[in-house]
Coordinates of C-alpha atoms in Angstrom, one line a residue:
A186 CA 0.0 0.0 0.0
G187 CA 1.3 3.4 -0.9
L188 CA 0.9 6.3 -3.3
A189 CA 1.8 3.9 -6.2
A190 CA -1.3 1.8 -7.1
P191 CA -1.2 -1.9 -6.3
A192 CA -1.3 -4.4 -9.1
P193 CA -4.7 -4.5 -10.7
P194 CA -6.8 -7.6 -10.3
R195 CA -6.8 -10.3 -13.0
P196 CA -10.2 -11.0 -14.5
R197 CA -12.3 -13.1 -12.0
P198 CA -15.8 -14.4 -12.0
G199 CA -18.1 -11.9 -10.3
A200 CA -19.5 -14.6 -8.0
D201 CA -16.3 -14.6 -5.9
M202 CA -17.5 -11.3 -4.5
L203 CA -20.5 -13.0 -3.0
P204 CA -20.9 -15.4 0.0
L205 CA -20.0 -19.0 -0.7
K206 CA -22.5 -20.8 -3.0
A207 CA -24.5 -17.6 -3.7
E208 CA -25.6 -16.9 -7.3
L209 CA -25.3 -13.7 -9.1
S210 CA -28.5 -11.6 -9.3
P211 CA -29.5 -10.3 -12.7
L212 CA -28.1 -6.9 -11.9
Q213 CA -24.8 -8.5 -10.8
R214 CA -24.7 -10.5 -14.0
F215 CA -25.0 -7.2 -15.9
A216 CA -22.1 -5.8 -13.9
D217 CA -20.1 -8.9 -14.6
T218 CA -20.7 -8.9 -18.4
V219 CA -21.2 -5.3 -19.6
D220 CA -18.6 -3.9 -21.9
V221 CA -16.2 -1.7 -19.9
S222 CA -14.0 -0.5 -22.7
G223 CA -14.1 3.0 -24.1
G224 CA -12.7 5.6 -21.7
P225 CA -14.5 7.5 -18.9
Q226 CA -17.9 6.0 -18.4
I227 CA -20.8 6.4 -16.0
F228 CA -23.2 3.7 -14.9
V229 CA -26.6 4.3 -13.2
M230 CA -28.0 1.1 -11.6
E231 CA -31.5 1.2 -10.2
D232 CA -33.0 -1.7 -8.2
L233 CA -34.8 -2.4 -5.0
T234 CA -33.2 -2.5 -1.6
G235 CA -31.7 -6.0 -1.0
A236 CA -31.1 -6.7 -4.7
G237 CA -27.3 -6.7 -4.3
K238 CA -26.5 -3.3 -5.8
T239 CA -23.4 -2.9 -3.6
E240 CA -21.9 -6.2 -4.8
A241 CA -22.8 -5.3 -8.4
A242 CA -21.0 -2.0 -8.1
L243 CA -17.9 -3.7 -6.7
I244 CA -17.9 -6.3 -9.4
L245 CA -18.1 -3.6 -12.0
A246 CA -15.5 -1.4 -10.3
R247 CA -13.1 -4.4 -10.2
R248 CA -13.6 -5.0 -13.9
L249 CA -12.9 -1.3 -14.6
M250 CA -9.7 -1.6 -12.7
A251 CA -8.7 -4.8 -14.5
A252 CA -9.3 -3.0 -17.8
G253 CA -6.9 -0.3 -16.8
A254 CA -9.7 2.4 -16.5
A255 CA -9.1 3.0 -12.7
D256 CA -6.7 2.3 -9.9
G257 CA -9.0 2.3 -6.9
V258 CA -12.5 2.9 -5.6
Y259 CA -14.2 5.6 -3.5
F260 CA -17.6 4.6 -2.1
A261 CA -19.6 7.8 -1.3
L262 CA -22.6 7.4 1.1
P263 CA -25.2 9.7 2.7
T264 CA -24.4 9.3 6.4
M265 CA -21.6 8.5 8.8
A266 CA -23.5 5.4 9.9
T267 CA -23.7 4.0 6.4
A268 CA -20.1 4.9 5.7
N269 CA -19.0 3.0 8.8
A270 CA -21.1 -0.1 7.7
M271 CA -19.6 0.1 4.2
Y272 CA -16.1 0.3 5.6
E273 CA -16.6 -2.9 7.5
R274 CA -17.9 -4.6 4.4
L275 CA -15.0 -3.5 2.3
E276 CA -12.5 -4.7 4.9
K277 CA -13.7 -8.2 4.2
L278 CA -13.8 -7.8 0.5
L279 CA -10.5 -5.9 0.1
P280 CA -8.3 -9.0 -0.9
K281 CA -10.7 -9.7 -3.8
L282 CA -10.4 -6.2 -5.4
F283 CA -6.7 -6.5 -6.3
A284 CA -4.1 -9.0 -7.3
E285 CA -3.4 -11.8 -4.9
D286 CA 0.0 -10.5 -3.8
A287 CA -1.1 -6.8 -3.5
S288 CA -1.3 -4.9 -0.2
P289 CA -3.9 -2.3 -0.8
S290 CA -4.8 0.5 1.6
L291 CA -8.3 1.1 2.9
A292 CA -9.6 4.4 4.4
L293 CA -12.7 5.6 6.1
L294 CA -13.6 9.3 5.4
H295 CA -16.1 11.4 7.3
G296 CA -16.2 14.1 9.9
K297 CA -15.5 11.6 12.8
T298 CA -13.0 9.4 11.1
A299 CA -10.0 10.5 13.2
L300 CA -12.0 10.0 16.4
R301 CA -13.1 6.5 15.3
Q302 CA -9.6 5.5 14.5
A303 CA -8.2 7.0 17.7
L304 CA -10.8 5.0 19.6
E305 CA -9.9 1.8 17.8
R306 CA -6.2 2.4 18.5
A307 CA -6.8 3.1 22.2
D308 CA -9.0 0.0 22.6
R309 CA -6.4 -2.2 20.8
A310 CA -3.7 -0.8 23.1
A311 CA -5.8 -1.4 26.2
R312 CA -6.3 -5.1 25.1
D313 CA -2.6 -5.5 24.3
V314 CA -2.9 -7.0 20.8
G315 CA 0.5 -8.7 21.1
E316 CA 3.3 -9.3 18.7
D317 CA 2.1 -7.1 15.8
A318 CA 1.6 -4.2 18.1
A319 CA 5.0 -4.6 19.7
K320 CA 6.6 -4.6 16.3
G321 CA 4.7 -1.6 15.2
G322 CA 2.6 -3.3 12.5
T323 CA 3.3 -4.2 8.9
A324 CA 4.5 -1.8 6.2
S325 CA 1.0 -2.0 4.7
Q326 CA -0.7 -1.2 8.0
N327 CA 1.7 1.7 8.7
M328 CA 1.1 3.2 5.2
T329 CA -2.7 2.9 5.7
A330 CA -2.4 4.5 9.1
W331 CA -0.4 7.4 7.6
L332 CA -2.9 7.9 4.8
C333 CA -5.8 7.8 7.1
D334 CA -4.5 10.3 9.8
D335 CA -5.9 13.1 7.7
R336 CA -9.1 13.2 5.6
R337 CA -7.4 15.0 2.7
K338 CA -4.6 12.4 2.4
A339 CA -7.1 9.6 2.8
F340 CA -8.3 10.1 -0.7
W341 CA -4.9 8.6 -1.8
A342 CA -5.8 5.3 -0.2
D343 CA -6.5 2.6 -2.8
I344 CA -10.1 2.0 -1.5
G345 CA -12.1 4.5 0.4
A346 CA -15.6 4.5 2.1
G347 CA -16.9 7.8 3.4
T348 CA -19.6 10.4 3.2
I349 CA -20.5 12.1 0.0
D350 CA -19.6 15.4 1.7
Q351 CA -15.9 14.5 1.7
A352 CA -15.9 13.9 -2.1
L353 CA -17.9 17.0 -2.8
L354 CA -15.2 19.1 -1.1
A355 CA -13.0 18.2 -4.1
V356 CA -15.0 20.6 -6.3
L357 CA -15.7 23.4 -3.7
P358 CA -13.4 26.4 -3.1
A359 CA -12.0 24.8 0.1
R360 CA -8.3 24.5 1.0
F361 CA -6.7 21.3 -0.2
Q362 CA -9.4 20.9 -2.9
S363 CA -6.8 19.9 -5.4
L364 CA -5.3 17.2 -3.1
R365 CA -8.8 15.6 -2.8
L366 CA -9.5 15.9 -6.5
A367 CA -6.2 14.3 -7.5
G368 CA -6.8 11.5 -5.1
L369 CA -10.2 10.8 -6.6
A370 CA -9.0 11.1 -10.2
R371 CA -8.0 7.5 -11.0
K372 CA -10.8 6.0 -8.9
V373 CA -14.2 4.6 -9.6
L374 CA -16.5 7.0 -7.8
I375 CA -19.5 5.0 -6.5
V376 CA -22.4 7.2 -5.3
D377 CA -24.8 5.2 -3.2
E378 CA -28.4 6.2 -2.3
A379 CA -28.4 8.9 -5.0
H380 CA -32.1 9.6 -4.3
A381 CA -31.3 10.6 -0.7
Y382 CA -29.6 13.9 -1.5
E383 CA -31.2 17.3 -1.5
D384 CA -31.2 19.6 -4.5
Y385 CA -28.3 21.7 -3.3
T386 CA -26.1 18.7 -2.8
L387 CA -27.2 17.3 -6.2
G388 CA -26.0 20.5 -7.8
I389 CA -22.5 20.0 -6.3
L390 CA -22.6 16.4 -7.3
N391 CA -23.2 17.5 -10.9
R392 CA -20.0 19.5 -10.7
L393 CA -18.1 16.5 -9.2
L394 CA -19.2 14.2 -12.0
A395 CA -18.1 16.7 -14.6
F396 CA -14.6 17.1 -13.0
H397 CA -14.3 13.4 -12.5
A398 CA -15.1 12.7 -16.2
A399 CA -12.7 15.4 -17.4
L400 CA -9.9 13.8 -15.4
G401 CA -10.6 10.4 -16.9
G402 CA -12.5 8.8 -14.0
S403 CA -15.5 6.6 -14.1
A404 CA -18.6 6.7 -11.9
I405 CA -21.3 4.3 -10.7
V406 CA -24.5 5.7 -9.3
L407 CA -26.8 3.5 -7.2
S408 CA -30.4 4.1 -6.3
A409 CA -33.5 2.2 -5.5
T410 CA -35.8 4.8 -7.0
L411 CA -34.5 7.7 -9.2
P412 CA -36.8 10.0 -11.1
S413 CA -36.0 9.9 -14.8
K414 CA -35.2 13.6 -15.0
Q415 CA -32.6 13.2 -12.2
R416 CA -31.0 10.2 -13.9
E417 CA -30.8 12.1 -17.2
G418 CA -29.2 15.1 -15.4
L419 CA -26.5 13.0 -13.8
I420 CA -25.6 11.3 -17.0
M421 CA -25.5 14.6 -18.9
E422 CA -23.2 16.3 -16.4
F423 CA -20.8 13.4 -16.8
K424 CA -21.0 13.5 -20.6
K425 CA -20.7 17.2 -21.2
T426 CA -16.9 17.4 -20.6
Q427 CA -16.4 14.5 -23.0
T428 CA -18.6 15.9 -25.8
P429 CA -19.0 19.6 -25.2
N430 CA -20.5 20.3 -28.6
D431 CA -23.2 17.6 -28.2
T432 CA -25.8 18.4 -25.5
S433 CA -28.1 15.5 -26.3
L434 CA -28.2 11.9 -25.1
G435 CA -29.7 10.8 -28.4
E436 CA -32.8 9.1 -27.0
P437 CA -35.4 9.6 -24.2
M438 CA -35.0 8.2 -20.8
A439 CA -36.3 4.6 -20.5
H440 CA -38.9 3.8 -17.8
G441 CA -38.2 0.1 -17.3
Y442 CA -37.3 -1.2 -13.8
P443 CA -34.9 -2.5 -12.6
L444 CA -32.8 -0.5 -15.0
A445 CA -29.1 -0.2 -15.8
S446 CA -28.1 2.9 -17.8
S447 CA -24.6 3.8 -18.9
W448 CA -22.8 6.2 -21.2
S449 CA -19.2 6.3 -22.6
P450 CA -17.7 8.1 -25.6
A451 CA -17.4 4.8 -27.3
T452 CA -20.8 3.3 -26.8
G453 CA -23.0 6.4 -26.2
L454 CA -26.1 5.9 -24.1
R455 CA -27.2 2.4 -23.2
Q456 CA -30.4 1.6 -21.2
I457 CA -31.0 -2.1 -20.3
E458 CA -34.0 -3.3 -18.4
I459 CA -32.8 -5.9 -16.0
E460 CA -34.8 -8.9 -14.9
S461 CA -35.7 -8.6 -11.3
A462 CA -34.0 -10.8 -8.8
E463 CA -36.1 -13.6 -7.3
R464 CA -35.4 -12.3 -3.8
S465 CA -36.6 -8.8 -4.8
R466 CA -40.0 -10.0 -6.1
R467 CA -42.6 -9.6 -3.5
T468 CA -46.1 -8.3 -2.8
L469 CA -46.5 -5.7 -0.1
M470 CA -49.8 -4.7 1.5
V471 CA -50.3 -1.0 2.6
E472 CA -52.6 -0.3 5.5
H473 CA -53.8 3.1 6.4
V474 CA -53.4 4.2 10.0
P475 CA -55.7 7.1 10.8
D476 CA -53.9 8.8 13.6
Q477 CA -51.0 8.7 16.1
A478 CA -53.1 7.0 18.8
A479 CA -53.9 4.1 16.5
A480 CA -50.2 3.9 15.5
L481 CA -49.2 3.7 19.1
R482 CA -51.7 0.8 19.8
L483 CA -50.6 -1.1 16.7
V484 CA -46.9 -0.9 17.6
A485 CA -47.5 -1.9 21.2
D486 CA -49.7 -4.8 20.4
A487 CA -47.3 -6.2 17.8
A488 CA -44.4 -6.0 20.2
R489 CA -46.3 -7.7 23.0
A490 CA -47.0 -10.5 20.5
G491 CA -43.2 -11.0 20.1
K492 CA -42.6 -9.0 16.9
R493 CA -39.6 -6.8 16.1
V494 CA -41.3 -3.5 15.4
C495 CA -40.2 -0.1 13.9
R496 CA -42.0 3.1 14.5
L497 CA -40.5 5.4 11.9
V498 CA -41.3 9.1 12.2
N499 CA -40.0 12.2 10.3
T500 CA -38.5 14.4 13.0
V501 CA -36.4 14.0 16.1
D502 CA -39.0 15.6 18.4
D503 CA -41.7 13.3 17.1
A504 CA -39.4 10.3 17.7
I505 CA -38.8 11.4 21.3
E506 CA -42.5 11.8 21.9
A507 CA -43.4 8.4 20.4
F508 CA -40.6 6.8 22.5
D509 CA -41.9 8.3 25.7
A510 CA -45.5 7.3 24.9
L511 CA -44.5 3.7 24.0
R512 CA -42.4 3.2 27.1
Q513 CA -45.3 4.4 29.2
T514 CA -47.7 2.1 27.3
V515 CA -45.7 -1.2 27.3
G516 CA -43.8 -0.6 30.6
D517 CA -41.1 -3.1 31.3
A518 CA -42.8 -5.9 29.3
V519 CA -41.1 -4.8 26.0
H520 CA -37.7 -3.2 25.4
V521 CA -38.1 0.1 23.6
D522 CA -35.1 1.8 22.0
L523 CA -34.7 5.2 20.2
F524 CA -32.4 6.1 17.3
H525 CA -32.0 9.6 15.8
A526 CA -29.4 12.1 14.9
R527 CA -29.4 14.1 18.2
F528 CA -27.1 11.9 20.3
A529 CA -23.6 12.5 21.4
F530 CA -21.1 10.5 19.3
C531 CA -20.5 7.9 22.0
D532 CA -24.2 7.2 22.4
R533 CA -24.7 7.2 18.6
L534 CA -22.1 4.4 18.2
D535 CA -23.9 2.4 20.9
K536 CA -27.3 3.0 19.2
E537 CA -25.9 1.8 15.8
S538 CA -24.5 -1.3 17.4
A539 CA -27.8 -2.1 19.3
C540 CA -29.9 -1.6 16.2
L541 CA -27.9 -4.1 14.2
S542 CA -27.9 -6.5 17.1
D543 CA -31.6 -6.3 17.7
F544 CA -32.9 -5.7 14.2
G545 CA -30.1 -6.7 11.8
K546 CA -29.8 -9.8 9.6
V547 CA -28.3 -11.8 12.4
R548 CA -30.3 -10.8 15.5
K549 CA -31.0 -11.8 19.0
P550 CA -33.3 -14.8 19.6
E551 CA -36.7 -14.6 18.1
G552 CA -39.9 -14.5 20.1
Q553 CA -38.7 -11.5 22.1
G554 CA -40.7 -8.4 21.1
R555 CA -38.7 -5.2 20.7
I556 CA -39.5 -1.7 19.5
L557 CA -37.3 0.7 17.7
V558 CA -38.5 4.3 17.4
A559 CA -36.4 6.0 14.7
T560 CA -36.1 8.8 12.2
Q561 CA -34.7 8.7 8.7
V562 CA -31.4 7.5 10.0
V563 CA -32.6 3.8 9.5
E564 CA -33.8 4.5 5.9
Q565 CA -30.5 4.1 4.1
S566 CA -28.0 1.3 3.7
L567 CA -28.1 -0.2 7.2
D568 CA -29.1 -3.9 6.9
L569 CA -32.2 -3.8 9.2
D570 CA -35.1 -6.2 9.1
F571 CA -38.4 -5.6 10.9
D572 CA -41.4 -7.8 11.3
V573 CA -43.7 -4.8 11.5
M574 CA -43.2 -1.2 10.5
V575 CA -45.5 1.7 11.2
T576 CA -44.3 4.8 9.4
D577 CA -45.6 8.4 9.1
L578 CA -46.4 9.5 5.6
A579 CA -43.3 10.6 3.7
P580 CA -42.3 11.1 0.0
I581 CA -42.9 8.0 -2.1
D582 CA -39.2 7.3 -2.7
A583 CA -38.6 7.4 1.1
L584 CA -41.6 5.0 1.7
I585 CA -40.2 2.6 -0.8
Q586 CA -36.9 2.6 1.0
R587 CA -38.7 2.1 4.3
A588 CA -40.7 -0.8 2.9
G589 CA -37.4 -2.5 2.0
R590 CA -36.8 -2.9 5.7
V591 CA -39.9 -4.9 6.2
W592 CA -39.3 -8.7 6.0
R593 CA -36.0 -8.0 4.3
H594 CA -34.6 -11.5 5.1
E595 CA -36.3 -14.9 5.2
R596 CA -37.1 -16.0 8.7
E597 CA -38.9 -18.9 10.2
G598 CA -42.5 -18.3 11.1
R599 CA -43.2 -15.5 8.6
K600 CA -46.3 -16.4 6.7
G601 CA -48.6 -14.4 4.4
T602 CA -47.9 -11.0 3.0
P603 CA -45.7 -8.3 4.6
V604 CA -47.5 -5.1 5.5
L605 CA -46.4 -1.4 5.6
H606 CA -48.6 0.5 8.0
V607 CA -48.7 4.2 7.0
A608 CA -50.0 6.9 9.4
M609 CA -51.5 9.5 7.2
P610 CA -54.6 11.8 6.8
E611 CA -57.3 10.8 4.3
P612 CA -56.4 12.1 0.8
E613 CA -59.7 14.1 0.3
L614 CA -60.3 15.9 -2.9
D615 CA -61.1 19.1 -1.0
A616 CA -58.2 18.9 1.5
K617 CA -57.3 22.2 3.1
A618 CA -53.9 23.8 3.3
N619 CA -53.2 22.2 6.7
W620 CA -54.1 18.7 5.4
Y621 CA -50.7 17.3 6.3
G622 CA -49.7 19.7 9.1
A623 CA -52.8 19.1 11.2
M624 CA -51.7 15.5 11.8
L625 CA -47.9 15.9 11.5
P626 CA -47.1 19.5 12.3
R627 CA -43.4 19.1 12.7
A628 CA -43.0 17.0 9.6
A629 CA -44.9 19.6 7.6
Y630 CA -41.7 21.7 7.7
V631 CA -39.4 18.8 6.7
Y632 CA -41.5 17.7 3.7
A633 CA -42.9 21.0 2.5
N634 CA -44.5 19.8 -0.8
H635 CA -47.8 18.7 0.5
A636 CA -49.3 18.2 -3.0
Q637 CA -46.7 15.5 -3.6
L638 CA -47.5 13.9 -0.2
W639 CA -51.2 14.0 -1.1
R640 CA -50.5 12.2 -4.4
T641 CA -48.5 9.6 -2.5
A642 CA -51.4 9.1 -0.1
W643 CA -53.9 8.9 -3.0
L644 CA -51.8 6.2 -4.7
L645 CA -51.4 4.1 -1.6
R646 CA -55.2 4.3 -0.9
D647 CA -56.1 3.7 -4.5
R648 CA -53.8 0.6 -4.8
P649 CA -53.1 -0.8 -1.4
V650 CA -51.5 -4.0 -2.8
L651 CA -48.1 -3.3 -4.3
N652 CA -46.1 -5.7 -6.5
F653 CA -42.3 -5.1 -6.5
P654 CA -40.3 -4.3 -8.5
E655 CA -43.0 -3.6 -11.1
D656 CA -44.7 -0.8 -9.1
A657 CA -41.5 1.0 -7.9
R658 CA -41.0 3.1 -11.1
R659 CA -44.8 3.6 -11.6
L660 CA -45.1 5.1 -8.1
V661 CA -42.1 7.4 -8.4
E662 CA -42.9 8.7 -11.9
A663 CA -46.6 9.2 -10.9
V664 CA -45.8 11.4 -7.9
Y665 CA -42.9 13.3 -9.4
G666 CA -43.9 13.3 -13.1
E667 CA -46.1 15.6 -15.1
E668 CA -49.2 13.4 -15.3
F669 CA -51.5 12.2 -12.4
P670 CA -55.0 10.7 -12.6
V671 CA -56.5 13.4 -10.5
S672 CA -55.5 17.0 -9.6
A673 CA -54.2 17.6 -6.2
P674 CA -56.4 19.9 -4.1
E675 CA -56.0 23.6 -5.0
Q676 CA -55.1 24.6 -1.5
L677 CA -52.1 22.3 -1.5
M678 CA -50.7 23.6 -4.7
A679 CA -49.3 26.7 -3.1
S680 CA -46.9 24.5 -1.1
A681 CA -46.0 22.7 -4.3
T682 CA -45.2 25.9 -6.1
K683 CA -43.1 27.2 -3.2
D684 CA -41.2 24.0 -2.8
E685 CA -40.5 23.5 -6.5
G686 CA -39.1 27.1 -6.6
K687 CA -37.0 26.4 -3.6
A688 CA -35.7 23.2 -5.1
K689 CA -34.7 25.0 -8.4
A690 CA -33.0 27.8 -6.4
E691 CA -31.1 25.3 -4.2
R692 CA -29.9 23.3 -7.3
S693 CA -28.8 26.5 -8.9
I694 CA -26.9 27.6 -5.7
G695 CA -25.3 24.2 -5.6
N696 CA -24.2 24.5 -9.2
M697 CA -22.8 28.0 -8.5
A698 CA -21.1 26.9 -5.3
G699 CA -19.0 24.3 -7.2
L700 CA -15.9 25.1 -9.2
M701 CA -16.2 25.2 -13.0
H702 CA -13.9 22.9 -14.9
S703 CA -13.8 25.2 -17.9
Y704 CA -12.8 28.2 -15.8
G705 CA -9.7 26.8 -14.2
F706 CA -8.3 28.6 -11.2
T707 CA -9.1 32.3 -11.2
S708 CA -7.4 35.1 -9.3
G709 CA -9.3 36.8 -6.5
A710 CA -11.6 33.8 -5.9
A711 CA -12.5 33.3 -2.2
W712 CA -11.2 30.0 -0.8
E713 CA -12.4 28.9 2.6
D714 CA -11.5 26.6 5.4
E715 CA -13.5 23.4 4.9
A716 CA -15.4 24.0 8.2
E717 CA -17.0 27.1 6.5
I718 CA -17.9 25.3 3.3
L719 CA -21.4 23.8 3.0
T720 CA -21.9 20.5 1.2
R721 CA -25.6 20.4 2.3
L722 CA -28.0 23.2 2.9
G723 CA -29.9 23.3 6.1
E724 CA -30.0 24.8 9.5
K725 CA -26.6 26.0 10.7
Q726 CA -25.2 23.9 13.5
K727 CA -22.5 24.2 16.1
T728 CA -20.5 21.4 17.7
W729 CA -20.4 21.2 21.5
R730 CA -18.8 18.8 24.0
L731 CA -21.1 17.5 26.6
A732 CA -20.1 17.2 30.3
K733 CA -21.5 16.2 33.6
W734 CA -21.2 18.7 36.5
N735 CA -21.9 17.8 40.1
G736 CA -21.0 21.1 41.6
E737 CA -17.4 20.1 42.2
V738 CA -16.1 17.8 39.4
L739 CA -16.5 18.3 35.7
R740 CA -16.2 15.2 33.5
P741 CA -16.9 14.4 29.9
W742 CA -20.2 12.7 29.1
A743 CA -18.5 9.7 27.6
D744 CA -16.8 7.1 29.7
H745 CA -13.3 6.2 28.4
H746 CA -10.0 5.4 30.0
D747 CA -8.4 8.0 27.7
E748 CA -9.8 11.4 28.9
W749 CA -9.0 13.3 25.7
L750 CA -10.9 10.6 23.7
A751 CA -13.7 10.8 26.2
W752 CA -14.1 14.5 25.5
R753 CA -14.1 13.9 21.7
L754 CA -16.7 11.1 22.1
S755 CA -18.9 13.6 23.9
E756 CA -19.3 15.8 20.9
I757 CA -22.7 16.6 19.4
A758 CA -24.0 19.0 16.7
I759 CA -26.8 21.3 17.8
P760 CA -28.8 23.8 15.7
L761 CA -27.3 27.2 16.5
R762 CA -30.6 28.9 17.2
K763 CA -31.4 26.3 19.9
V764 CA -28.4 27.2 22.1
Q765 CA -28.1 30.9 22.0
A766 CA -28.6 31.9 25.6
Q767 CA -25.7 31.8 27.9
T768 CA -25.7 28.9 30.3
D769 CA -25.9 29.7 34.0
D770 CA -22.3 29.0 34.9
T771 CA -21.2 29.5 38.5
P772 CA -17.6 30.7 39.1
A773 CA -16.6 27.1 40.1
L774 CA -18.0 25.7 36.8
T775 CA -16.3 28.4 34.8
R776 CA -12.9 27.5 36.4
A777 CA -13.6 23.8 35.8
K778 CA -14.3 24.4 32.1
E779 CA -11.1 26.4 31.7
A780 CA -9.1 23.7 33.4
A781 CA -10.6 21.0 31.1
R782 CA -9.9 23.0 28.0
A783 CA -6.3 23.7 29.0
A784 CA -5.6 20.0 28.7
W785 CA -7.0 19.7 25.2
P786 CA -4.8 19.6 22.1
D787 CA -7.4 21.8 20.4
R788 CA -7.8 24.1 23.4
D789 CA -7.6 27.3 21.2
Y790 CA -10.2 26.3 18.7
G791 CA -12.1 23.3 20.0
P792 CA -15.8 23.2 20.7
E793 CA -17.3 24.8 23.8
I794 CA -18.5 22.7 26.8
L795 CA -22.2 22.3 27.7
A796 CA -22.2 21.2 31.3
F797 CA -25.3 19.3 32.5
R798 CA -26.5 18.7 36.1
S799 CA -28.3 15.5 37.2
A800 CA -32.1 15.7 37.2
G801 CA -32.7 12.2 38.3
T802 CA -31.9 8.7 36.9
D803 CA -30.4 9.0 33.4
E804 CA -31.8 12.5 33.0
W805 CA -29.6 15.6 33.0
E806 CA -30.5 19.3 32.6
L807 CA -28.6 22.4 31.3
P808 CA -29.0 25.3 33.7
Q809 CA -29.7 28.5 31.7
K810 CA -30.0 32.2 32.4
D811 CA -32.8 32.7 29.9
D812 CA -35.1 29.7 30.3
K813 CA -38.0 31.3 28.4
T814 CA -35.9 31.6 25.2
L815 CA -35.2 27.9 24.9
G816 CA -37.7 26.2 27.2
G817 CA -34.9 24.2 28.8
I818 CA -32.5 21.6 27.4
G819 CA -32.1 18.1 28.7
Y820 CA -29.9 15.1 27.7
S821 CA -29.9 11.4 28.5
S822 CA -28.3 8.4 26.8
S823 CA -31.7 6.9 26.2
R824 CA -33.5 10.0 24.7
G825 CA -30.7 12.1 23.4
L826 CA -30.8 15.9 23.4
V827 CA -34.3 17.2 24.3
F828 CA -35.5 20.8 23.9
K829 CA -38.3 20.9 26.5
R830 CA -41.6 22.5 25.6
S831 CA -40.3 22.9 22.0
A832 CA -43.0 22.9 19.3
E833 CA -40.4 23.1 16.5
T834 CA -38.9 20.4 14.2

C-alpha cells in the first residue's frame, strides 16, 4: 500500500464477490458482463433494496480496474453510519479487489474518522494486541495509518468509504481541494443512495461528476428509485466534458425497472432493463393508520406479540414523543429503543450497534418483542429487518426505502404478506392547506411539498397492494412526473409551487457553489476553510462537547480510559438557534471548564462545553439564564438531546 497503485486484479468471475455458493442476481450479471472499454464512463444502476447493488457496483469497479480504467474505488454514502457499515464490508472484500499479492490500503472518510480511528487504537492498546503491536505493524498497516490520519490524504488510499460530503469538497473552493480531487481522479467513484440527496447537494454532485469525467475517471451511481429527470441530469453532467458540442443523449430516458443505464464516448447511451432478482420480487400490503393514537396501539400490540417493530417518524422531536409514549404504554414488558441524529457520538455508536444486534440480519433470539423508534437514520444502507413497520407519511421514494426494511430477510415463522402501515390523513379531494400539518405539524416543515404527499397518499389508498419491483417506477414517476390521474387539491398547490421554486434555487446555488472545470483557477476567488464550506444546505449547526457537573467535578459525558478521547466522544452538533442563551455557569463551573480546555490539544479552537447537572436517573439538565428563550435543554443516553416545551422540528 502506498501512493503507487497496487497491481490490478486479474479477470475473475463476479460470483467470488458473493458469499459462498451464492448466485449472481440479474443486476450483478449485468455488472459482470457489460462492456467496460471506451474511456471514462458512467453507470446508473437502479434496483430495489436488497437486490445486491453494492456487490454489483464492486464487481463492475473491479472490472474497470482490471481493464486499466481505474486504480481504486471511493464509495460515497449519505451518512456516517452508512459509511461505517460500508467500511466494515470493504475490509472483508479488500483482498478480492486487487491481485493476490497486493497490499492495498483502505480508508474511512467522514467528519468523525479521526475520532473513530483513535478510539480503535486506544482500545487495541488497552487489550494489548500482542506481537504485531509490539513490532509496530506491517508496512502496509503503517502506510494505511499514515494515509488515514488526515481526511485529505485519505483520498490517496486505494479503497475508500466515506460520506458524499468528503468527495464534494474536491470541487468546492476549500483549502486542499486539489489534493482531494487528484486522489479521486483515478478511482471509480461509487455514489450510493443517490435519491437521498437534497437539490443543493445534487447541484454540487453534478460538478463533481463533470470534473471526474474530465480527469478520466469513471462513476457508478446506485439508487432504489431515481426519477428519470434526475437520472438524465447526472448522465448529462458526466457526458458534457467529453462531448462539449453535443448536448443530447440521443434518445429519451427509459422507464423500465430494474434498469441499468450507462454512457461512454465509445458506446453512447445504453439503457438495459434488468430482470428482477427472485429475492426482490414480492407483494406488499399497505394499510392506512388514521392517527397517532392508532399507530401507538398497533406498535405496542405487535411488540407484545413477540414482533420486532419499527415506529418510523419524520422528525427527532416526534421520535422522542413516540418513544416516551410507547415506554409508558408497554412498561417493562417490552424493550423500547430510540435512534435519531441528536445523540452524542459515544451514544450514537452504541445505538448503531444495538440496532444491528436487535434488528439486523443476524439478530438476538426470536420471540422477544422489541420496538425501535427511529427517524430517517434507519432508511439508508443499514441492513435492518423488521417484522412490523409503522411509518408516518413521507415522500414516495422514502416510503419505498422504508418498505425495504420490512421482511428484508427470510425468517422462520413469517407467513402471508408483509404489511407497511402508513399513518396519514385521508387524501380528500377538497383537502385544506393544513391537510398534512394538522396530523404531522413538525414533519410539515421537513417535507414541504404537500401536494406530492397528497399524491402519495392517494396512490397508496387507490392501490393498497403493491407488487415489486414492477410498481416501484410507476409510483415514483406518478408522484414526481407531469401526469397524475386526479388533480391535487387547490389549497395544497401553493406548497408545491413554493417547494419547487426552492428546489430549483437550491440546485442553482449548488451549481454555482461548485468550481467550474472550464474556468480553471481564477485570481481573486474566495477560498475557505472546509469547516466554513457547506456540502448540504440546512439549519446552521454548532458542535459542542457535553459534560456532567456535580458542583465540584466536571467530567466528559462519555466514559473512556483516555480522557481526551472521552471529550471527543462527547461531541454533538446542535442547531445554532437552539443554544443561543448563555448557560448559568457558577464561578466554580467556569474554572472547571477552563481547566478542562487547558488539557485539550485543540484548546484554542475546539468546541465549547455544555455542562449538564443531574435531574434524576439518566436525566440531565442544562441550567440556563434565559429559560424562556429555549424552554430548557435536557440530555440522556436513552432519549438524546431534548428541547423541552419545543414545538419546532
